[in-house]
C-alpha cells in the first residue's frame, strides 16, 4: 500500500535517526532549479532500468515537483516488489510553499 506524507512530516522525519530513504524522480534539469536532499535521483523514465539499486528493506519516500510523477513511481515500485513506499504530497512545490519560501518554484 502506498502511503502519503506531508512536507511538514518529512521535515520532522529527516531529523530522526531512522530517516527514510529519499528518491527524487524529477528530470536532471529540474535539479538545477531547486532540490531537496536526496539519497538517490532516478528520473521517472529511467526507473524501469535503474530501480534495482534501491533498497528493498527501507522506507522509501518518493518525490517530484508536485506529487504526480512520484505517485506513478510508487506504483511501479510496488508492482516490482517494494512494499514500504510513501509519496510526498505536493512535492517540491509544497516544500517551497510550506517549509522554505526562498526555494525557487517552477
JSON list of C-alpha atoms in Angstrom, two decimals:
[
{"chain": "A", "resi": 1, "resn": "UNK", "atom": "CA", "xyz": [0.00, 0.00, 0.00]},
{"chain": "A", "resi": 2, "resn": "UNK", "atom": "CA", "xyz": [1.28, 3.44, -0.95]},
{"chain": "A", "resi": 3, "resn": "UNK", "atom": "CA", "xyz": [1.15, 5.97, 1.86]},
{"chain": "A", "resi": 4, "resn": "UNK", "atom": "CA", "xyz": [1.31, 9.75, 1.61]},
{"chain": "A", "resi": 5, "resn": "UNK", "atom": "CA", "xyz": [3.35, 12.16, 3.70]},
{"chain": "A", "resi": 6, "resn": "UNK", "atom": "CA", "xyz": [3.14, 15.93, 4.02]},
{"chain": "A", "resi": 7, "resn": "UNK", "atom": "CA", "xyz": [6.23, 18.09, 3.72]},
{"chain": "A", "resi": 8, "resn": "UNK", "atom": "CA", "xyz": [5.90, 19.00, 7.41]},
{"chain": "A", "resi": 9, "resn": "UNK", "atom": "CA", "xyz": [6.01, 15.32, 8.31]},
{"chain": "A", "resi": 10, "resn": "UNK", "atom": "CA", "xyz": [9.03, 14.81, 6.06]},
{"chain": "A", "resi": 11, "resn": "UNK", "atom": "CA", "xyz": [10.84, 17.75, 7.64]},
{"chain": "A", "resi": 12, "resn": "UNK", "atom": "CA", "xyz": [10.46, 16.06, 11.03]},
{"chain": "A", "resi": 13, "resn": "UNK", "atom": "CA", "xyz": [11.34, 12.60, 9.75]},
{"chain": "A", "resi": 14, "resn": "UNK", "atom": "CA", "xyz": [14.65, 13.59, 8.14]},
{"chain": "A", "resi": 15, "resn": "UNK", "atom": "CA", "xyz": [15.85, 14.78, 11.55]},
{"chain": "A", "resi": 16, "resn": "UNK", "atom": "CA", "xyz": [15.34, 11.33, 13.06]},
{"chain": "A", "resi": 17, "resn": "UNK", "atom": "CA", "xyz": [17.99, 8.63, 13.28]},
{"chain": "A", "resi": 18, "resn": "UNK", "atom": "CA", "xyz": [15.71, 6.30, 11.31]},
{"chain": "A", "resi": 19, "resn": "UNK", "atom": "CA", "xyz": [15.11, 8.74, 8.49]},
{"chain": "A", "resi": 20, "resn": "UNK", "atom": "CA", "xyz": [13.54, 7.41, 5.30]},
{"chain": "A", "resi": 21, "resn": "UNK", "atom": "CA", "xyz": [15.38, 6.83, 2.03]},
{"chain": "A", "resi": 22, "resn": "UNK", "atom": "CA", "xyz": [14.56, 9.78, -0.28]},
{"chain": "A", "resi": 23, "resn": "UNK", "atom": "CA", "xyz": [14.09, 9.19, -4.01]},
{"chain": "A", "resi": 24, "resn": "UNK", "atom": "CA", "xyz": [13.81, 12.16, -6.39]},
{"chain": "A", "resi": 25, "resn": "UNK", "atom": "CA", "xyz": [12.18, 11.15, -9.71]},
{"chain": "A", "resi": 26, "resn": "UNK", "atom": "CA", "xyz": [12.39, 14.55, -11.43]},
{"chain": "A", "resi": 27, "resn": "UNK", "atom": "CA", "xyz": [14.37, 15.19, -14.60]},
{"chain": "A", "resi": 28, "resn": "UNK", "atom": "CA", "xyz": [18.03, 16.29, -14.32]},
{"chain": "A", "resi": 29, "resn": "UNK", "atom": "CA", "xyz": [17.33, 19.86, -15.49]},
{"chain": "A", "resi": 30, "resn": "UNK", "atom": "CA", "xyz": [14.84, 20.25, -12.63]},
{"chain": "A", "resi": 31, "resn": "UNK", "atom": "CA", "xyz": [17.63, 19.68, -10.10]},
{"chain": "A", "resi": 32, "resn": "UNK", "atom": "CA", "xyz": [19.33, 22.81, -11.45]},
{"chain": "A", "resi": 33, "resn": "UNK", "atom": "CA", "xyz": [16.28, 24.86, -10.43]},
{"chain": "A", "resi": 34, "resn": "UNK", "atom": "CA", "xyz": [15.81, 23.53, -6.91]},
{"chain": "A", "resi": 35, "resn": "UNK", "atom": "CA", "xyz": [16.39, 20.39, -4.93]},
{"chain": "A", "resi": 36, "resn": "UNK", "atom": "CA", "xyz": [15.88, 18.72, -1.60]},
{"chain": "A", "resi": 37, "resn": "UNK", "atom": "CA", "xyz": [18.43, 16.45, -0.02]},
{"chain": "A", "resi": 38, "resn": "UNK", "atom": "CA", "xyz": [18.04, 13.00, -1.53]},
{"chain": "A", "resi": 39, "resn": "UNK", "atom": "CA", "xyz": [19.62, 9.57, -1.28]},
{"chain": "A", "resi": 40, "resn": "UNK", "atom": "CA", "xyz": [19.04, 8.69, -4.93]},
{"chain": "A", "resi": 41, "resn": "UNK", "atom": "CA", "xyz": [17.99, 10.52, -8.07]},
{"chain": "A", "resi": 42, "resn": "UNK", "atom": "CA", "xyz": [16.37, 8.38, -10.76]},
{"chain": "A", "resi": 43, "resn": "UNK", "atom": "CA", "xyz": [14.19, 10.20, -13.31]},
{"chain": "A", "resi": 44, "resn": "UNK", "atom": "CA", "xyz": [10.82, 8.50, -13.70]},
{"chain": "A", "resi": 45, "resn": "UNK", "atom": "CA", "xyz": [11.64, 7.46, -17.28]},
{"chain": "A", "resi": 46, "resn": "UNK", "atom": "CA", "xyz": [14.81, 5.69, -16.09]},
{"chain": "A", "resi": 47, "resn": "UNK", "atom": "CA", "xyz": [13.14, 3.84, -13.23]},
{"chain": "A", "resi": 48, "resn": "UNK", "atom": "CA", "xyz": [12.47, 0.61, -15.21]},
{"chain": "A", "resi": 49, "resn": "UNK", "atom": "CA", "xyz": [16.23, 0.28, -15.84]},
{"chain": "A", "resi": 50, "resn": "UNK", "atom": "CA", "xyz": [17.58, 1.52, -12.51]},
{"chain": "A", "resi": 51, "resn": "UNK", "atom": "CA", "xyz": [15.07, 0.64, -9.76]},
{"chain": "A", "resi": 52, "resn": "UNK", "atom": "CA", "xyz": [17.04, -2.40, -8.56]},
{"chain": "A", "resi": 53, "resn": "UNK", "atom": "CA", "xyz": [19.67, -0.14, -6.96]},
{"chain": "A", "resi": 54, "resn": "UNK", "atom": "CA", "xyz": [17.04, 0.97, -4.42]},
{"chain": "A", "resi": 55, "resn": "UNK", "atom": "CA", "xyz": [16.97, -0.73, -1.01]},
{"chain": "A", "resi": 56, "resn": "UNK", "atom": "CA", "xyz": [14.03, -3.12, -0.66]},
{"chain": "A", "resi": 57, "resn": "UNK", "atom": "CA", "xyz": [14.18, -3.12, 3.14]},
{"chain": "A", "resi": 58, "resn": "UNK", "atom": "CA", "xyz": [13.98, 0.66, 3.63]},
{"chain": "A", "resi": 59, "resn": "UNK", "atom": "CA", "xyz": [11.09, 3.07, 3.85]},
{"chain": "A", "resi": 60, "resn": "UNK", "atom": "CA", "xyz": [11.29, 4.97, 0.57]},
{"chain": "A", "resi": 61, "resn": "UNK", "atom": "CA", "xyz": [9.78, 8.44, 0.26]},
{"chain": "A", "resi": 62, "resn": "UNK", "atom": "CA", "xyz": [9.40, 9.36, -3.40]},
{"chain": "A", "resi": 63, "resn": "UNK", "atom": "CA", "xyz": [9.01, 12.94, -4.58]},
{"chain": "A", "resi": 64, "resn": "UNK", "atom": "CA", "xyz": [8.83, 15.06, -7.72]},
{"chain": "A", "resi": 65, "resn": "UNK", "atom": "CA", "xyz": [7.64, 18.58, -8.50]},
{"chain": "A", "resi": 66, "resn": "UNK", "atom": "CA", "xyz": [4.00, 18.17, -7.45]},
{"chain": "A", "resi": 67, "resn": "UNK", "atom": "CA", "xyz": [3.40, 14.55, -6.45]},
{"chain": "A", "resi": 68, "resn": "UNK", "atom": "CA", "xyz": [2.01, 13.09, -9.70]},
{"chain": "A", "resi": 69, "resn": "UNK", "atom": "CA", "xyz": [5.19, 11.50, -11.11]},
{"chain": "A", "resi": 70, "resn": "UNK", "atom": "CA", "xyz": [6.20, 10.30, -7.68]},
{"chain": "A", "resi": 71, "resn": "UNK", "atom": "CA", "xyz": [2.87, 8.51, -7.31]},
{"chain": "A", "resi": 72, "resn": "UNK", "atom": "CA", "xyz": [3.47, 6.74, -10.65]},
{"chain": "A", "resi": 73, "resn": "UNK", "atom": "CA", "xyz": [6.96, 5.81, -9.43]},
{"chain": "A", "resi": 74, "resn": "UNK", "atom": "CA", "xyz": [5.49, 4.40, -6.21]},
{"chain": "A", "resi": 75, "resn": "UNK", "atom": "CA", "xyz": [3.00, 2.33, -8.22]},
{"chain": "A", "resi": 76, "resn": "UNK", "atom": "CA", "xyz": [5.82, 0.99, -10.41]},
{"chain": "A", "resi": 77, "resn": "UNK", "atom": "CA", "xyz": [7.97, 0.11, -7.39]},
{"chain": "A", "resi": 78, "resn": "UNK", "atom": "CA", "xyz": [5.04, -1.55, -5.65]},
{"chain": "A", "resi": 79, "resn": "UNK", "atom": "CA", "xyz": [4.47, -3.68, -8.77]},
{"chain": "A", "resi": 80, "resn": "UNK", "atom": "CA", "xyz": [8.14, -4.71, -8.57]},
{"chain": "A", "resi": 81, "resn": "UNK", "atom": "CA", "xyz": [8.15, -5.93, -5.00]},
{"chain": "A", "resi": 82, "resn": "UNK", "atom": "CA", "xyz": [8.80, -2.80, -2.95]},
{"chain": "A", "resi": 83, "resn": "UNK", "atom": "CA", "xyz": [6.47, -2.53, 0.00]},
{"chain": "A", "resi": 84, "resn": "UNK", "atom": "CA", "xyz": [7.32, 0.41, 2.24]},
{"chain": "A", "resi": 85, "resn": "UNK", "atom": "CA", "xyz": [6.56, 3.30, -0.11]},
{"chain": "A", "resi": 86, "resn": "UNK", "atom": "CA", "xyz": [5.45, 6.84, 0.63]},
{"chain": "A", "resi": 87, "resn": "UNK", "atom": "CA", "xyz": [4.52, 9.55, -1.86]},
{"chain": "A", "resi": 88, "resn": "UNK", "atom": "CA", "xyz": [5.43, 13.09, -0.80]},
{"chain": "A", "resi": 89, "resn": "UNK", "atom": "CA", "xyz": [2.19, 15.02, -1.14]},
{"chain": "A", "resi": 90, "resn": "UNK", "atom": "CA", "xyz": [2.68, 18.20, -3.16]},
{"chain": "A", "resi": 91, "resn": "UNK", "atom": "CA", "xyz": [6.35, 17.51, -3.95]},
{"chain": "A", "resi": 92, "resn": "UNK", "atom": "CA", "xyz": [8.93, 20.28, -4.02]},
{"chain": "A", "resi": 93, "resn": "UNK", "atom": "CA", "xyz": [6.19, 22.85, -4.69]},
{"chain": "A", "resi": 94, "resn": "UNK", "atom": "CA", "xyz": [4.67, 22.09, -1.30]},
{"chain": "A", "resi": 95, "resn": "UNK", "atom": "CA", "xyz": [8.14, 22.22, 0.27]},
{"chain": "A", "resi": 96, "resn": "UNK", "atom": "CA", "xyz": [8.69, 25.68, -1.23]},
{"chain": "A", "resi": 97, "resn": "UNK", "atom": "CA", "xyz": [5.25, 26.88, -0.12]},
{"chain": "A", "resi": 98, "resn": "UNK", "atom": "CA", "xyz": [5.20, 25.43, 3.40]},
{"chain": "A", "resi": 99, "resn": "UNK", "atom": "CA", "xyz": [8.81, 24.91, 4.52]},
{"chain": "A", "resi": 100, "resn": "UNK", "atom": "CA", "xyz": [11.29, 27.00, 2.52]},
{"chain": "A", "resi": 101, "resn": "UNK", "atom": "CA", "xyz": [9.79, 30.08, 0.83]},
{"chain": "A", "resi": 102, "resn": "UNK", "atom": "CA", "xyz": [13.24, 31.00, -0.54]},
{"chain": "A", "resi": 103, "resn": "UNK", "atom": "CA", "xyz": [13.23, 27.89, -2.75]},
{"chain": "A", "resi": 104, "resn": "UNK", "atom": "CA", "xyz": [12.71, 28.71, -6.41]},
{"chain": "A", "resi": 105, "resn": "UNK", "atom": "CA", "xyz": [9.39, 27.47, -7.82]},
{"chain": "A", "resi": 106, "resn": "UNK", "atom": "CA", "xyz": [8.86, 26.34, -11.38]}
]
